[in-house]
Amino acid sequence: IALHGYLADVVDAAAPAGPSDTIVGRLVAAEVTGEIEREELVAFAQLLFVAGHETTTALLAHTVEQLAGDPQLWARVGADRQLVAPLIE
């Protein structure tokens, strides 16, 4: 309920500015053209928020698990920080 209220506030703050090149801005554009209602917009933003959280949590957990199970990989990444980005991608 709190997340829904927070995202409703985000949408309300973005709406007066009109459509923009952000996810919320594009959803606001869809609302302006009548393709989506406000409640659908907020619910979709909530779905995206939760999905992003789940994806990020799983990615981090699997990365830590991989590093914990492979001491050589841990040492390589520790010695060369440029390997961090490819590791998490």
Coordinates of N, CA and C in Angstrom, one line a residue:
I1 N 0.8 -1.2 0.0 CA 0.0 0.0 0.0 C 0.9 1.2 0.0
A2 N 2.0 1.2 0.8 CA 2.8 2.4 0.9 C 3.5 2.6 -0.5
L3 N 4.0 1.5 -1.1 CA 4.6 1.6 -2.4 C 3.7 2.2 -3.4
H4 N 2.5 1.7 -3.4 CA 1.5 2.2 -4.4 C 1.3 3.8 -4.2
G5 N 1.2 4.2 -2.9 CA 1.0 5.6 -2.6 C 2.2 6.4 -3.1
Y6 N 3.4 5.9 -2.8 CA 4.6 6.6 -3.2 C 4.6 6.7 -4.7
L7 N 4.4 5.7 -5.5 CA 4.4 5.7 -6.9 C 3.3 6.6 -7.5
A8 N 2.1 6.6 -6.8 CA 1.1 7.6 -7.2 C 1.6 9.0 -7.1
D9 N 2.3 9.3 -6.0 CA 2.9 10.6 -5.8 C 3.9 11.0 -6.9
V10 N 4.7 10.0 -7.3 CA 5.7 10.2 -8.4 C 5.0 10.5 -9.7
V11 N 4.0 9.8 -10.0 CA 3.2 10.0 -11.2 C 2.5 11.4 -11.1
D12 N 1.9 11.7 -10.0 CA 1.3 13.0 -9.8 C 2.3 14.1 -10.1
A13 N 3.5 14.0 -9.6 CA 4.6 15.0 -9.7 C 5.0 15.1 -11.2
A14 N 5.0 14.0 -11.9 CA 5.5 13.9 -13.3 C 4.4 14.4 -14.3
A15 N 3.2 14.3 -13.9 CA 2.1 14.6 -14.9 C 2.1 16.0 -15.3
P16 N 2.2 17.0 -14.4 CA 2.1 18.4 -14.9 C 3.2 18.7 -15.9
A17 N 4.4 18.1 -15.8 CA 5.5 18.3 -16.7 C 5.2 17.8 -18.1
G18 N 4.3 16.8 -18.1 CA 3.9 16.2 -19.4 C 4.8 15.0 -19.7
P19 N 4.6 14.5 -20.9 CA 5.5 13.3 -21.3 C 6.9 13.7 -21.3
S20 N 7.8 12.7 -21.0 CA 9.2 12.9 -21.1 C 9.8 11.5 -21.5
D21 N 11.1 11.5 -21.6 CA 11.8 10.3 -22.0 C 12.2 9.4 -20.9
T22 N 11.4 9.3 -19.8 CA 11.6 8.4 -18.7 C 10.5 7.4 -18.8
I23 N 10.6 6.3 -18.0 CA 9.5 5.3 -18.0 C 8.2 6.0 -17.5
V24 N 8.3 6.7 -16.4 CA 7.1 7.4 -15.9 C 6.6 8.4 -16.9
G25 N 7.5 9.1 -17.5 CA 7.1 10.1 -18.6 C 6.4 9.5 -19.7
R26 N 6.8 8.3 -20.1 CA 6.2 7.6 -21.3 C 4.8 7.0 -20.8
L27 N 4.7 6.6 -19.6 CA 3.4 6.2 -19.1 C 2.4 7.3 -19.0
V28 N 2.9 8.5 -18.6 CA 2.1 9.7 -18.5 C 1.7 10.0 -20.0
A29 N 2.5 9.9 -20.9 CA 2.1 10.1 -22.3 C 1.0 9.2 -22.8
A30 N 1.1 8.0 -22.3 CA 0.0 7.0 -22.7 C -1.3 7.4 -22.0
E31 N -1.2 8.0 -20.8 CA -2.4 8.4 -20.1 C -3.0 9.6 -20.8
V32 N -2.1 10.5 -21.3 CA -2.6 11.7 -21.9 C -3.4 11.4 -23.2
T33 N -2.9 10.3 -23.9 CA -3.6 9.9 -25.2 C -4.8 9.0 -24.9
G34 N -5.0 8.7 -23.6 CA -6.1 7.8 -23.3 C -5.9 6.3 -23.4
E35 N -4.6 6.0 -23.6 CA -4.3 4.5 -23.8 C -4.3 3.8 -22.5
I36 N -4.1 4.5 -21.4 CA -4.1 3.9 -20.0 C -4.7 4.9 -19.0
E37 N -5.3 4.3 -18.1 CA -6.0 5.1 -17.0 C -4.9 5.3 -15.9
R38 N -5.1 6.3 -15.0 CA -4.2 6.6 -13.9 C -3.9 5.4 -13.0
E39 N -4.9 4.7 -12.6 CA -4.7 3.5 -11.7 C -3.9 2.4 -12.4
E40 N -4.2 2.2 -13.7 CA -3.4 1.2 -14.5 C -1.9 1.7 -14.6
L41 N -1.7 3.0 -14.8 CA -0.4 3.6 -14.8 C 0.4 3.3 -13.5
V42 N -0.2 3.6 -12.4 CA 0.4 3.4 -11.1 C 0.7 1.9 -10.9
A43 N -0.3 1.1 -11.2 CA -0.1 -0.3 -11.0 C 1.0 -0.9 -11.9
F44 N 1.1 -0.4 -13.1 CA 2.2 -0.8 -14.0 C 3.6 -0.3 -13.4
A45 N 3.6 0.9 -12.9 CA 4.8 1.4 -12.3 C 5.2 0.5 -11.1
Q46 N 4.3 0.1 -10.3 CA 4.5 -0.8 -9.2 C 5.1 -2.1 -9.7
L47 N 4.5 -2.7 -10.7 CA 4.9 -3.9 -11.3 C 6.4 -3.8 -11.7
L48 N 6.7 -2.7 -12.4 CA 8.1 -2.5 -12.9 C 9.0 -2.4 -11.7
F49 N 8.6 -1.7 -10.7 CA 9.5 -1.5 -9.5 C 9.8 -2.8 -8.9
V50 N 8.8 -3.6 -8.6 CA 9.0 -4.9 -8.0 C 9.8 -5.9 -8.9
A51 N 9.5 -5.9 -10.2 CA 10.2 -6.7 -11.1 C 11.7 -6.3 -11.1
G52 N 12.0 -5.1 -11.1 CA 13.4 -4.6 -11.1 C 14.1 -5.0 -9.8
H53 N 13.4 -4.9 -8.7 CA 13.9 -5.4 -7.4 C 14.3 -6.8 -7.4
E54 N 13.3 -7.6 -7.9 CA 13.5 -9.1 -8.0 C 14.7 -9.4 -8.8
T55 N 14.8 -8.8 -10.0 CA 15.9 -9.1 -10.9 C 17.3 -8.7 -10.3
T56 N 17.3 -7.5 -9.7 CA 18.6 -7.1 -9.1 C 19.0 -8.0 -7.9
T57 N 18.0 -8.3 -7.1 CA 18.3 -9.2 -6.0 C 18.9 -10.6 -6.5
A58 N 18.2 -11.1 -7.5 CA 18.7 -12.4 -8.0 C 20.1 -12.3 -8.6
L59 N 20.3 -11.2 -9.3 CA 21.6 -11.0 -10.0 C 22.7 -10.9 -8.9
L60 N 22.5 -10.1 -7.9 CA 23.5 -10.0 -6.8 C 23.7 -11.3 -6.1
A61 N 22.7 -12.0 -5.8 CA 22.8 -13.3 -5.1 C 23.6 -14.3 -5.9
H62 N 23.3 -14.4 -7.2 CA 24.1 -15.3 -8.0 C 25.5 -14.9 -8.2
T63 N 25.8 -13.6 -8.3 CA 27.1 -13.2 -8.4 C 27.9 -13.5 -7.1
V64 N 27.4 -13.2 -6.0 CA 28.1 -13.5 -4.7 C 28.3 -15.0 -4.6
E65 N 27.3 -15.8 -5.0 CA 27.4 -17.3 -4.9 C 28.5 -17.8 -5.9
Q66 N 28.6 -17.2 -7.0 CA 29.7 -17.6 -8.0 C 31.0 -17.2 -7.4
L67 N 31.2 -16.0 -6.9 CA 32.5 -15.6 -6.3 C 32.8 -16.4 -5.1
A68 N 31.9 -16.8 -4.3 CA 32.2 -17.6 -3.1 C 32.6 -19.0 -3.4
G69 N 32.1 -19.5 -4.5 CA 32.4 -20.8 -4.9 C 33.6 -21.0 -5.8
D70 N 34.2 -19.9 -6.2 CA 35.4 -19.9 -7.1 C 36.5 -18.9 -6.6
P71 N 37.4 -19.4 -5.8 CA 38.4 -18.6 -5.2 C 39.3 -17.9 -6.3
Q72 N 39.5 -18.6 -7.4 CA 40.4 -18.0 -8.4 C 39.7 -16.8 -9.1
L73 N 38.4 -17.0 -9.3 CA 37.6 -15.8 -9.8 C 37.6 -14.7 -8.9
W74 N 37.4 -15.0 -7.6 CA 37.4 -13.9 -6.5 C 38.8 -13.2 -6.6
A75 N 39.9 -13.9 -6.7 CA 41.2 -13.3 -6.7 C 41.4 -12.5 -8.0
R76 N 40.9 -13.0 -9.1 CA 41.1 -12.2 -10.4 C 40.3 -10.9 -10.4
V77 N 39.0 -11.0 -9.9 CA 38.2 -9.8 -9.8 C 38.8 -8.8 -8.8
G78 N 39.3 -9.4 -7.6 CA 39.9 -8.5 -6.6 C 41.1 -7.8 -7.1
A79 N 41.9 -8.4 -8.0 CA 43.1 -7.9 -8.6 C 42.8 -6.9 -9.7
D80 N 41.7 -7.1 -10.4 CA 41.4 -6.3 -11.6 C 40.0 -5.8 -11.5
R81 N 39.7 -4.6 -11.0 CA 38.4 -4.1 -10.8 C 37.6 -3.9 -12.1
Q82 N 38.3 -3.9 -13.3 CA 37.7 -3.7 -14.5 C 36.9 -5.0 -14.9
L83 N 37.1 -6.1 -14.2 CA 36.3 -7.3 -14.4 C 35.0 -7.3 -13.7
V84 N 34.7 -6.3 -12.8 CA 33.5 -6.3 -12.0 C 32.3 -6.1 -13.0
A85 N 32.3 -5.1 -13.9 CA 31.2 -4.9 -14.8 C 30.9 -6.1 -15.6
P86 N 31.8 -6.7 -16.3 CA 31.5 -7.9 -17.0 C 31.0 -9.1 -16.2
L87 N 31.4 -9.2 -14.9 CA 31.0 -10.2 -14.0 C 29.5 -10.1 -13.7
I88 N 29.0 -8.9 -13.5 CA 27.6 -8.7 -13.2 C 26.7 -8.6 -14.4
E89 N 27.3 -8.4 -15.5 CA 26.5 -8.4 -16.8 C 26.3 -9.9 -17.2

